[in-house]
Amino acid sequence: MLRSVIFCRHGETESNLGGWLAGSKDVALTERGRAQAREAAAILLAGGQSVTAVHSSPQRRALETAGILAEALGVPVIPVVGLEERRWGDLEGGAIPADLLREEVPNGESLTGFRARVTAALDGLPVPGDGGPLLIVAHAGTWPVLCRWMGVESDLLWPPNASPVTLTREGVAAQ
């Protein structure tokens, strides 16, 4: 049984700075986002967490963050199809909507479909044989699905960019 997950949202992007919805758009990290990822790697190294891989959304912003973490930790990056951010259809590229939990979006992915896709991806991840944590790099929208999957309540809407957070069956703890 999986005991803990370290979740790290990707580093800052132009969409984060501009307040627009990236969704399925493949955006890169800003220089600050890369620096945030290096800081996250330093936090993980200082915490002495032993991970065997960095499991990442295949979207560019997550893979770039995961690559920086993996290099520092000396482990591989494993892209995981299904961990991509929600596809927001006609809303992508526009202002972030007030109701992020709306079920339907024009030409986009339903909330139910998004949650099912991410949950299926999480179900397919390996449980580390050494009992250590699983390290996942993904998106803001992934966070509440991961919390549900771990059976944890969180007051945190989503973690800040590139800020590792540990989830255990007992709750949430910052690194």
PDB file of C-alpha atoms in Angstrom:
ATOM      1  CA  MET A   1       0.000   0.000   0.000  1.00  0.00           C
ATOM      2  CA  LEU A   2       1.263   3.458  -0.903  1.00  0.00           C
ATOM      3  CA  ARG A   3       2.053   5.392   2.277  1.00  0.00           C
ATOM      4  CA  SER A   4       3.000   8.804   0.947  1.00  0.00           C
ATOM      5  CA  VAL A   5       3.151  10.978  -2.149  1.00  0.00           C
ATOM      6  CA  ILE A   6       5.248  14.080  -2.654  1.00  0.00           C
ATOM      7  CA  PHE A   7       3.346  16.365  -5.009  1.00  0.00           C
ATOM      8  CA  CYS A   8       5.078  19.233  -6.743  1.00  0.00           C
ATOM      9  CA  ARG A   9       3.104  21.536  -8.982  1.00  0.00           C
ATOM     10  CA  HIS A  10       5.086  22.716 -12.000  1.00  0.00           C
ATOM     11  CA  GLY A  11       7.089  25.947 -11.788  1.00  0.00           C
ATOM     12  CA  GLU A  12       5.790  29.343 -12.842  1.00  0.00           C
ATOM     13  CA  THR A  13       4.692  29.869 -16.462  1.00  0.00           C
ATOM     14  CA  GLU A  14       3.679  32.884 -18.537  1.00  0.00           C
ATOM     15  CA  SER A  15       0.064  31.780 -18.070  1.00  0.00           C
ATOM     16  CA  ASN A  16       0.502  31.933 -14.286  1.00  0.00           C
ATOM     17  CA  LEU A  17       1.930  35.439 -14.574  1.00  0.00           C
ATOM     18  CA  GLY A  18      -0.774  36.603 -16.962  1.00  0.00           C
ATOM     19  CA  GLY A  19      -3.649  35.006 -15.075  1.00  0.00           C
ATOM     20  CA  TRP A  20      -4.840  33.075 -18.109  1.00  0.00           C
ATOM     21  CA  LEU A  21      -5.915  29.462 -18.316  1.00  0.00           C
ATOM     22  CA  ALA A  22      -3.295  27.215 -19.949  1.00  0.00           C
ATOM     23  CA  GLY A  23      -5.137  23.884 -19.625  1.00  0.00           C
ATOM     24  CA  SER A  24      -3.934  21.639 -22.439  1.00  0.00           C
ATOM     25  CA  LYS A  25      -1.720  24.342 -23.998  1.00  0.00           C
ATOM     26  CA  ASP A  26       1.916  23.293 -23.874  1.00  0.00           C
ATOM     27  CA  VAL A  27       3.550  26.277 -22.176  1.00  0.00           C
ATOM     28  CA  ALA A  28       7.138  26.507 -20.924  1.00  0.00           C
ATOM     29  CA  LEU A  29       8.458  27.599 -17.578  1.00  0.00           C
ATOM     30  CA  THR A  30       9.653  31.151 -17.025  1.00  0.00           C
ATOM     31  CA  GLU A  31      13.186  31.709 -15.734  1.00  0.00           C
ATOM     32  CA  ARG A  32      11.604  32.190 -12.308  1.00  0.00           C
ATOM     33  CA  GLY A  33       9.801  28.853 -12.784  1.00  0.00           C
ATOM     34  CA  ARG A  34      13.125  27.126 -13.436  1.00  0.00           C
ATOM     35  CA  ALA A  35      14.585  28.767 -10.326  1.00  0.00           C
ATOM     36  CA  GLN A  36      11.552  27.590  -8.332  1.00  0.00           C
ATOM     37  CA  ALA A  37      12.160  24.035  -9.555  1.00  0.00           C
ATOM     38  CA  ARG A  38      15.807  24.231  -8.448  1.00  0.00           C
ATOM     39  CA  GLU A  39      14.629  25.472  -5.034  1.00  0.00           C
ATOM     40  CA  ALA A  40      12.170  22.567  -4.826  1.00  0.00           C
ATOM     41  CA  ALA A  41      14.993  20.147  -5.616  1.00  0.00           C
ATOM     42  CA  ALA A  42      17.088  21.658  -2.828  1.00  0.00           C
ATOM     43  CA  ILE A  43      14.167  21.280  -0.410  1.00  0.00           C
ATOM     44  CA  LEU A  44      13.743  17.617  -1.365  1.00  0.00           C
ATOM     45  CA  LEU A  45      17.478  16.947  -1.031  1.00  0.00           C
ATOM     46  CA  ALA A  46      17.606  18.664   2.362  1.00  0.00           C
ATOM     47  CA  GLY A  47      14.596  16.633   3.515  1.00  0.00           C
ATOM     48  CA  GLY A  48      16.448  13.405   2.770  1.00  0.00           C
ATOM     49  CA  GLN A  49      13.486  11.880   0.938  1.00  0.00           C
ATOM     50  CA  SER A  50      14.524   8.841  -1.061  1.00  0.00           C
ATOM     51  CA  VAL A  51      12.620   8.539  -4.325  1.00  0.00           C
ATOM     52  CA  THR A  52      13.318   6.214  -7.224  1.00  0.00           C
ATOM     53  CA  ALA A  53      11.806   8.343 -10.013  1.00  0.00           C
ATOM     54  CA  VAL A  54       9.920  11.527 -10.778  1.00  0.00           C
ATOM     55  CA  HIS A  55       6.495  10.714 -12.248  1.00  0.00           C
ATOM     56  CA  SER A  56       5.347  13.627 -14.372  1.00  0.00           C
ATOM     57  CA  SER A  57       2.538  14.914 -16.488  1.00  0.00           C
ATOM     58  CA  PRO A  58       3.776  14.815 -20.090  1.00  0.00           C
ATOM     59  CA  GLN A  59       2.999  18.514 -20.570  1.00  0.00           C
ATOM     60  CA  ARG A  60       6.064  20.700 -21.131  1.00  0.00           C
ATOM     61  CA  ARG A  61       5.774  22.805 -17.949  1.00  0.00           C
ATOM     62  CA  ALA A  62       5.586  19.696 -15.772  1.00  0.00           C
ATOM     63  CA  LEU A  63       8.291  17.778 -17.642  1.00  0.00           C
ATOM     64  CA  GLU A  64      10.638  20.743 -17.416  1.00  0.00           C
ATOM     65  CA  THR A  65      10.089  20.948 -13.650  1.00  0.00           C
ATOM     66  CA  ALA A  66      10.422  17.169 -13.303  1.00  0.00           C
ATOM     67  CA  GLY A  67      13.694  17.197 -15.263  1.00  0.00           C
ATOM     68  CA  ILE A  68      15.234  19.725 -12.898  1.00  0.00           C
ATOM     69  CA  LEU A  69      14.118  17.695  -9.861  1.00  0.00           C
ATOM     70  CA  ALA A  70      15.255  14.397 -11.373  1.00  0.00           C
ATOM     71  CA  GLU A  71      18.698  15.711 -12.257  1.00  0.00           C
ATOM     72  CA  ALA A  72      19.253  16.981  -8.709  1.00  0.00           C
ATOM     73  CA  LEU A  73      17.932  13.755  -7.157  1.00  0.00           C
ATOM     74  CA  GLY A  74      19.786  11.465  -9.571  1.00  0.00           C
ATOM     75  CA  VAL A  75      16.651   9.614 -10.696  1.00  0.00           C
ATOM     76  CA  PRO A  76      14.791   9.258 -14.009  1.00  0.00           C
ATOM     77  CA  VAL A  77      11.703  11.151 -15.157  1.00  0.00           C
ATOM     78  CA  ILE A  78       8.756   8.938 -16.065  1.00  0.00           C
ATOM     79  CA  PRO A  79       6.065  10.723 -18.113  1.00  0.00           C
ATOM     80  CA  VAL A  80       2.597   9.543 -17.089  1.00  0.00           C
ATOM     81  CA  VAL A  81      -0.171   9.956 -19.637  1.00  0.00           C
ATOM     82  CA  GLY A  82      -3.348  10.953 -17.827  1.00  0.00           C
ATOM     83  CA  LEU A  83      -1.758  13.430 -15.420  1.00  0.00           C
ATOM     84  CA  GLU A  84      -2.218  16.330 -17.868  1.00  0.00           C
ATOM     85  CA  GLU A  85      -4.178  19.390 -16.754  1.00  0.00           C
ATOM     86  CA  ARG A  86      -7.888  19.552 -17.528  1.00  0.00           C
ATOM     87  CA  ARG A  87      -8.702  20.387 -21.142  1.00  0.00           C
ATOM     88  CA  TRP A  88     -10.626  23.666 -20.886  1.00  0.00           C
ATOM     89  CA  GLY A  89     -11.688  23.878 -24.542  1.00  0.00           C
ATOM     90  CA  ASP A  90     -12.911  27.337 -25.562  1.00  0.00           C
ATOM     91  CA  LEU A  91     -11.838  28.791 -22.197  1.00  0.00           C
ATOM     92  CA  GLU A  92      -8.114  28.096 -22.733  1.00  0.00           C
ATOM     93  CA  GLY A  93      -6.043  31.205 -23.242  1.00  0.00           C
ATOM     94  CA  GLY A  94      -8.641  33.342 -21.455  1.00  0.00           C
ATOM     95  CA  ALA A  95      -9.060  34.548 -17.902  1.00  0.00           C
ATOM     96  CA  ILE A  96      -9.240  31.882 -15.208  1.00  0.00           C
ATOM     97  CA  PRO A  97     -12.949  31.286 -14.548  1.00  0.00           C
ATOM     98  CA  ALA A  98     -14.361  31.907 -11.084  1.00  0.00           C
ATOM     99  CA  ASP A  99     -15.971  28.456 -11.097  1.00  0.00           C
ATOM    100  CA  LEU A 100     -13.134  25.995 -11.630  1.00  0.00           C
ATOM    101  CA  LEU A 101     -15.369  23.143 -10.488  1.00  0.00           C
ATOM    102  CA  ARG A 102     -17.981  23.577 -13.203  1.00  0.00           C
ATOM    103  CA  GLU A 103     -18.903  20.213 -14.685  1.00  0.00           C
ATOM    104  CA  GLU A 104     -19.022  21.196 -18.350  1.00  0.00           C
ATOM    105  CA  VAL A 105     -16.950  23.628 -20.412  1.00  0.00           C
ATOM    106  CA  PRO A 106     -17.534  24.459 -24.097  1.00  0.00           C
ATOM    107  CA  ASN A 107     -15.543  22.010 -26.247  1.00  0.00           C
ATOM    108  CA  GLY A 108     -13.582  20.919 -23.191  1.00  0.00           C
ATOM    109  CA  GLU A 109     -13.320  18.063 -20.748  1.00  0.00           C
ATOM    110  CA  SER A 110     -16.002  17.498 -18.141  1.00  0.00           C
ATOM    111  CA  LEU A 111     -14.950  17.650 -14.510  1.00  0.00           C
ATOM    112  CA  THR A 112     -16.096  14.054 -14.071  1.00  0.00           C
ATOM    113  CA  GLY A 113     -14.050  12.952 -17.079  1.00  0.00           C
ATOM    114  CA  PHE A 114     -10.977  14.844 -15.877  1.00  0.00           C
ATOM    115  CA  ARG A 115     -11.190  13.317 -12.408  1.00  0.00           C
ATOM    116  CA  ALA A 116     -11.635   9.818 -13.878  1.00  0.00           C
ATOM    117  CA  ARG A 117      -8.640  10.281 -16.208  1.00  0.00           C
ATOM    118  CA  VAL A 118      -6.321  11.485 -13.452  1.00  0.00           C
ATOM    119  CA  THR A 119      -7.526   8.797 -11.040  1.00  0.00           C
ATOM    120  CA  ALA A 120      -6.858   6.080 -13.641  1.00  0.00           C
ATOM    121  CA  ALA A 121      -3.338   7.469 -14.147  1.00  0.00           C
ATOM    122  CA  LEU A 122      -2.730   7.486 -10.390  1.00  0.00           C
ATOM    123  CA  ASP A 123      -4.052   3.923 -10.108  1.00  0.00           C
ATOM    124  CA  GLY A 124      -1.422   2.856 -12.657  1.00  0.00           C
ATOM    125  CA  LEU A 125       1.549   4.254 -10.734  1.00  0.00           C
ATOM    126  CA  PRO A 126       3.877   1.760  -9.047  1.00  0.00           C
ATOM    127  CA  VAL A 127       4.074   1.491  -5.284  1.00  0.00           C
ATOM    128  CA  PRO A 128       7.749   1.947  -4.351  1.00  0.00           C
ATOM    129  CA  GLY A 129       9.133  -1.359  -3.123  1.00  0.00           C
ATOM    130  CA  ASP A 130      11.197   0.338  -0.437  1.00  0.00           C
ATOM    131  CA  GLY A 131       8.117   1.934   1.137  1.00  0.00           C
ATOM    132  CA  GLY A 132       9.384   5.389   0.210  1.00  0.00           C
ATOM    133  CA  PRO A 133       7.276   8.172  -1.226  1.00  0.00           C
ATOM    134  CA  LEU A 134       6.132   8.525  -4.807  1.00  0.00           C
ATOM    135  CA  LEU A 135       7.145  11.876  -6.357  1.00  0.00           C
ATOM    136  CA  ILE A 136       4.608  13.378  -8.781  1.00  0.00           C
ATOM    137  CA  VAL A 137       4.949  16.603 -10.776  1.00  0.00           C
ATOM    138  CA  ALA A 138       1.701  17.823 -12.280  1.00  0.00           C
ATOM    139  CA  HIS A 139      -0.788  20.695 -12.278  1.00  0.00           C
ATOM    140  CA  ALA A 140      -3.064  22.696  -9.997  1.00  0.00           C
ATOM    141  CA  GLY A 141      -6.108  20.721 -11.140  1.00  0.00           C
ATOM    142  CA  THR A 142      -4.406  17.434 -10.256  1.00  0.00           C
ATOM    143  CA  TRP A 143      -4.081  18.378  -6.586  1.00  0.00           C
ATOM    144  CA  PRO A 144      -7.707  17.877  -5.440  1.00  0.00           C
ATOM    145  CA  VAL A 145      -7.937  14.608  -7.380  1.00  0.00           C
ATOM    146  CA  LEU A 146      -4.740  13.371  -5.726  1.00  0.00           C
ATOM    147  CA  CYS A 147      -6.061  14.356  -2.298  1.00  0.00           C
ATOM    148  CA  ARG A 148      -9.259  12.367  -2.903  1.00  0.00           C
ATOM    149  CA  TRP A 149      -7.235   9.432  -4.230  1.00  0.00           C
ATOM    150  CA  MET A 150      -5.138   9.425  -1.040  1.00  0.00           C
ATOM    151  CA  GLY A 151      -8.272   9.826   1.122  1.00  0.00           C
ATOM    152  CA  VAL A 152      -7.048  13.151   2.522  1.00  0.00           C
ATOM    153  CA  GLU A 153      -8.898  16.412   3.162  1.00  0.00           C
ATOM    154  CA  SER A 154      -6.989  19.584   2.315  1.00  0.00           C
ATOM    155  CA  ASP A 155      -7.822  23.238   2.865  1.00  0.00           C
ATOM    156  CA  LEU A 156      -5.216  24.062   0.234  1.00  0.00           C
ATOM    157  CA  LEU A 157      -6.896  24.876  -3.108  1.00  0.00           C
ATOM    158  CA  TRP A 158      -3.608  23.950  -4.775  1.00  0.00           C
ATOM    159  CA  PRO A 159       0.050  24.246  -3.796  1.00  0.00           C
ATOM    160  CA  PRO A 160       2.081  27.227  -5.010  1.00  0.00           C
ATOM    161  CA  ASN A 161       4.287  26.688  -8.060  1.00  0.00           C
ATOM    162  CA  ALA A 162       7.132  24.241  -7.439  1.00  0.00           C
ATOM    163  CA  SER A 163       6.448  23.855  -3.722  1.00  0.00           C
ATOM    164  CA  PRO A 164       6.701  20.182  -2.729  1.00  0.00           C
ATOM    165  CA  VAL A 165       3.916  18.965  -0.458  1.00  0.00           C
ATOM    166  CA  THR A 166       3.778  15.530   1.151  1.00  0.00           C
ATOM    167  CA  LEU A 167       0.496  13.671   1.363  1.00  0.00           C
ATOM    168  CA  THR A 168       0.130  10.719   3.702  1.00  0.00           C
ATOM    169  CA  ARG A 169      -3.000   8.816   4.587  1.00  0.00           C
ATOM    170  CA  GLU A 170      -3.086  10.979   7.737  1.00  0.00           C
ATOM    171  CA  GLY A 171      -2.931  14.377   6.011  1.00  0.00           C
ATOM    172  CA  VAL A 172      -0.895  17.059   4.262  1.00  0.00           C
ATOM    173  CA  ALA A 173       2.513  18.428   5.268  1.00  0.00           C
ATOM    174  CA  ALA A 174       4.744  20.966   3.532  1.00  0.00           C
ATOM    175  CA  GLN A 175       8.317  19.873   2.858  1.00  0.00           C
TER     176      GLN A 175
END
